[in-house]
C-alpha positions in Angstrom: 88.1 130.9 111.8 88.0 129.0 108.9 84.6 127.5 108.2 84.7 123.9 107.7 81.1 122.8 107.8 78.0 124.1 106.0 75.6 124.2 108.7 72.5 124.6 106.5 73.3 121.6 104.5 73.9 119.6 107.8 70.6 120.6 109.0 69.1 119.4 105.7 70.6 116.2 105.9 69.5 115.6 109.8 65.8 116.8 108.4 65.9 114.2 105.6 67.1 111.5 108.1 64.1 112.4 110.4 61.5 112.3 107.6 63.0 108.6 106.9 63.3 107.0 110.2 64.9 103.7 110.1 64.9 101.3 113.0 68.5 101.2 115.0 69.9 104.0 113.2 70.6 105.7 116.4 72.7 102.8 117.9 75.8 105.3 118.1 73.9 107.8 120.4 72.4 105.1 122.2 75.9 103.6 123.0 77.4 107.1 123.9 74.4 108.1 126.1 74.8 104.7 128.1 78.3 105.7 128.4 77.3 109.3 129.8 74.9 107.6 132.2 77.8 105.5 133.7 80.1 108.5 133.7 77.6 110.8 135.4 76.8 107.9 138.0 80.4 107.9 139.1 80.2 111.8 140.2 79.5 111.8 143.6 77.2 114.8 143.9 73.9 116.0 142.8 73.1 118.9 140.5 70.6 121.4 140.5 69.9 122.8 136.8 71.1 120.7 134.0 71.2 121.4 129.9 71.5 118.7 127.2 72.9 120.7 124.3 72.3 119.8 120.6 72.2 116.4 121.2 69.7 115.6 118.3 67.8 112.7 119.9 66.1 112.3 123.2 68.8 109.5 124.4 71.1 112.0 126.1 68.1 113.6 128.1 66.9 110.0 129.0 70.3 109.1 130.3 70.7 112.1 132.4 67.3 111.8 133.9 67.8 107.9 134.4 71.0 108.8 137.0 68.6 110.8 139.2 71.6 113.2 139.9 69.6 116.2 138.5 66.6 118.2 139.6 65.9 120.2 136.5 66.9 119.5 133.0 66.7 121.7 129.9 67.0 120.1 126.3 68.5 122.5 123.8 68.3 121.8 120.0 68.6 123.9 116.9 65.6 122.5 115.2 62.0 121.6 116.3 62.4 118.2 114.7 65.1 116.9 117.2 62.6 117.6 119.9 60.3 114.5 119.5 57.7 114.2 121.9 59.4 116.4 124.3 59.8 120.2 124.6 63.0 121.7 123.7 64.4 125.0 124.0 65.2 126.1 120.4 68.6 128.1 119.7 70.8 128.7 117.1 73.6 125.9 116.6 76.8 126.8 118.5 75.1 128.8 120.9 74.5 128.3 124.6 71.3 130.1 125.4 71.6 130.4 129.3 72.9 133.6 131.7 76.4 133.2 133.0 76.6 131.0 135.7 73.2 129.5 135.9 73.8 125.8 135.0 75.1 123.2 137.4 75.8 120.6 134.6 76.1 120.8 131.0 76.2 117.8 128.6 76.8 117.7 125.0 76.8 114.2 122.6 78.2 114.0 119.2 77.5 117.5 118.0 81.0 119.2 119.0 82.5 117.5 116.0 80.3 119.2 113.5 80.8 122.8 114.9 83.0 125.4 113.5 83.9 127.0 116.4 84.6 124.4 119.1 86.5 126.8 121.3 84.0 129.4 121.2 81.2 126.9 122.1 83.4 125.5 125.0 84.0 129.3 126.3 80.2 129.6 126.3 79.4 126.2 128.1 82.2 127.4 131.0 80.7 130.8 131.3 77.2 129.2 131.6 78.2 126.9 134.4 78.1 128.1 138.2 81.4 127.8 140.0 82.4 124.0 140.4 79.6 123.1 137.6 80.6 120.2 135.5 80.6 119.8 131.6 80.6 116.4 130.0 81.1 116.0 126.5 81.4 113.3 123.7 82.6 113.9 120.3 83.8 111.8 117.2 87.6 111.9 117.3 90.3 111.4 115.1 90.3 107.8 113.2 86.4 108.1 113.1 85.6 106.2 109.9 89.4 106.1 109.0 88.5 102.9 106.9 85.9 104.9 104.7 88.3 107.6 104.5 91.0 105.8 103.0 89.2 103.7 100.6 87.4 106.7 99.2 90.8 108.5 98.7 92.6 105.4 97.1 89.6 104.9 94.7 89.3 108.7 93.6 93.1 108.8 93.0 92.8 105.7 91.0 90.2 106.8 88.8 90.8 110.7 88.6 94.2 111.2 89.7 93.3 113.4 92.5 91.4 113.7 96.0 88.4 115.6 97.4 87.5 115.7 101.0 84.6 113.2 101.6 85.1 112.4 105.3 85.0 115.2 107.9 88.3 116.0 109.9 88.2 114.9 113.8 89.8 116.2 116.9 92.7 114.3 118.4 92.3 113.6 122.1 95.3 115.5 123.0 94.0 118.6 121.1 90.6 117.9 122.9 92.3 118.4 126.3 94.0 121.5 125.2 90.9 122.8 124.0 89.4 122.4 127.6 92.2 124.3 129.1 91.9 127.0 126.7 88.2 127.6 127.3 89.2 128.0 131.1 88.1 124.6 132.6 89.5 123.5 135.8 90.5 119.9 136.2 90.2 119.2 132.5 90.3 115.4 131.2 90.0 114.0 127.7 90.1 110.2 127.0 89.0 108.0 124.1 86.9 105.0 123.6 86.7 103.3 120.2 83.8 101.4 118.9 84.2 99.1 116.1 81.1 98.5 114.1 81.2 95.4 111.5 79.0 95.6 108.2 78.5 93.2 105.2 79.8 95.9 102.8 80.8 99.5 102.5 77.3 100.4 101.0 75.5 99.1 104.3 78.0 101.6 106.1 76.9 104.2 104.0 73.2 103.6 104.3 73.8 103.8 108.1 75.5 107.2 107.7 72.6 108.8 105.4 70.0 107.3 108.1 72.1 109.3 110.9 72.2 112.3 108.6 75.8 112.3 108.9 76.7 112.4 105.0 79.4 115.0 103.8 78.6 118.5 104.9 82.1 120.0 104.3 82.3 123.4 102.9 85.3 122.2 100.5 83.4 119.0 99.3 83.5 118.3 96.0 80.3 119.7 93.8 80.9 116.5 91.4 78.7 113.8 92.2 80.2 110.4 93.3 79.9 107.9 90.5 78.9 104.4 90.7 82.5 103.4 89.5 84.0 105.4 92.4 81.8 103.8 95.1 82.3 100.4 93.3 86.1 101.0 93.6 86.1 102.2 96.9 83.8 99.2 98.3 86.5 96.9 96.7 89.6 98.4 98.3 87.5 98.4 101.7 87.1 94.9 101.4 90.5 94.1 100.4 92.1 96.1 103.2 89.6 96.2 106.0 87.7 92.8 106.2 87.6 90.0 108.6 88.2 86.5 108.0 84.3 86.0 107.6 84.3 88.7 105.2 82.6 91.6 106.9 84.2 95.0 106.9 85.0 97.0 110.1 84.3 100.8 110.8 85.9 102.5 113.4 84.1 105.0 115.7 86.6 106.6 118.2 84.6 108.6 120.7 86.7 111.6 122.6 85.2 112.3 126.0 85.8 115.7 127.6 85.3 116.6 131.2 85.8 119.8 132.9 84.7 122.0 135.8 84.1 125.7 136.2 86.7 126.9 138.3 85.9 127.5 142.1 88.3 128.0 144.9 87.2 124.9 146.7 88.7 122.6 143.9 91.9 120.7 144.2 95.2 122.6 143.3 98.3 121.3 142.1 101.3 121.7 144.3 103.5 124.6 143.7 106.9 123.6 142.0 109.5 123.0 144.7 107.0 122.6 147.4 107.4 118.9 148.1 109.0 117.9 151.5 110.7 114.7 149.9 112.6 114.3 146.8 111.6 111.4 144.7 115.0 109.9 144.7 114.7 109.8 148.7 111.3 108.4 148.2 112.6 105.7 145.9 115.3 104.8 148.5 112.3 104.0 151.2 109.9 102.1 149.6 107.0 101.2 152.1 107.1 97.6 153.2 104.0 95.5 152.7 
């Protein structure tokens, strides 16, 4: 398995952001947590024990609690600083610290995209779920910060004649669905919702990313510090290519949502090939009259 992310550096970025809190820097997590509450509320059942895995802020736990769908919630974090005022179970990143078939619901918001072994993490989640237990997850998807990526690459090419990875790779929604199937989930569903956030300029976007602790933690990142000339050039390219008529720039945050159930005999199964009692052609010949 290729190691894409320097987890120790990612944690250092997060700790630095926690030490310098800025109002509103959790806007992305808050929006995703609101979406989680809406999706969970639409599920027509209650859950016993739920786990909120590596969500870094209290927003996800508050969202699950607010739905009234669970009897017990355990929050799992990899650093005590993420716990806030609530007690959190500490566990190494990319691990699920529960016995097999001990959870009814597992939730993960905006952390899967920073993991080196997403398939392995999903397998652990599926094993920890009881039969017919539910997993709901959200991760940054392909196209996240595409404008920033393009602007930095263009500036680096123009100034240095080469490029280095400065924005993380992200999973496509189709690949996300395949990951759920690979991990053994039943009834897997992956869909995408895109948030577009506007800024006065590129440096305001970069300040938000620093405040979130989401700056470059790639193993293959360039060790050469970015220069003022590089970022000034990138900001100019960004404004030229991705600004609205009022001069403000756009930043895209596609969020890939994952939903899957631990297999259970009671779940609906697809019909076997050839078991239909009427052909499609026959059905089309006799449409139902309204």
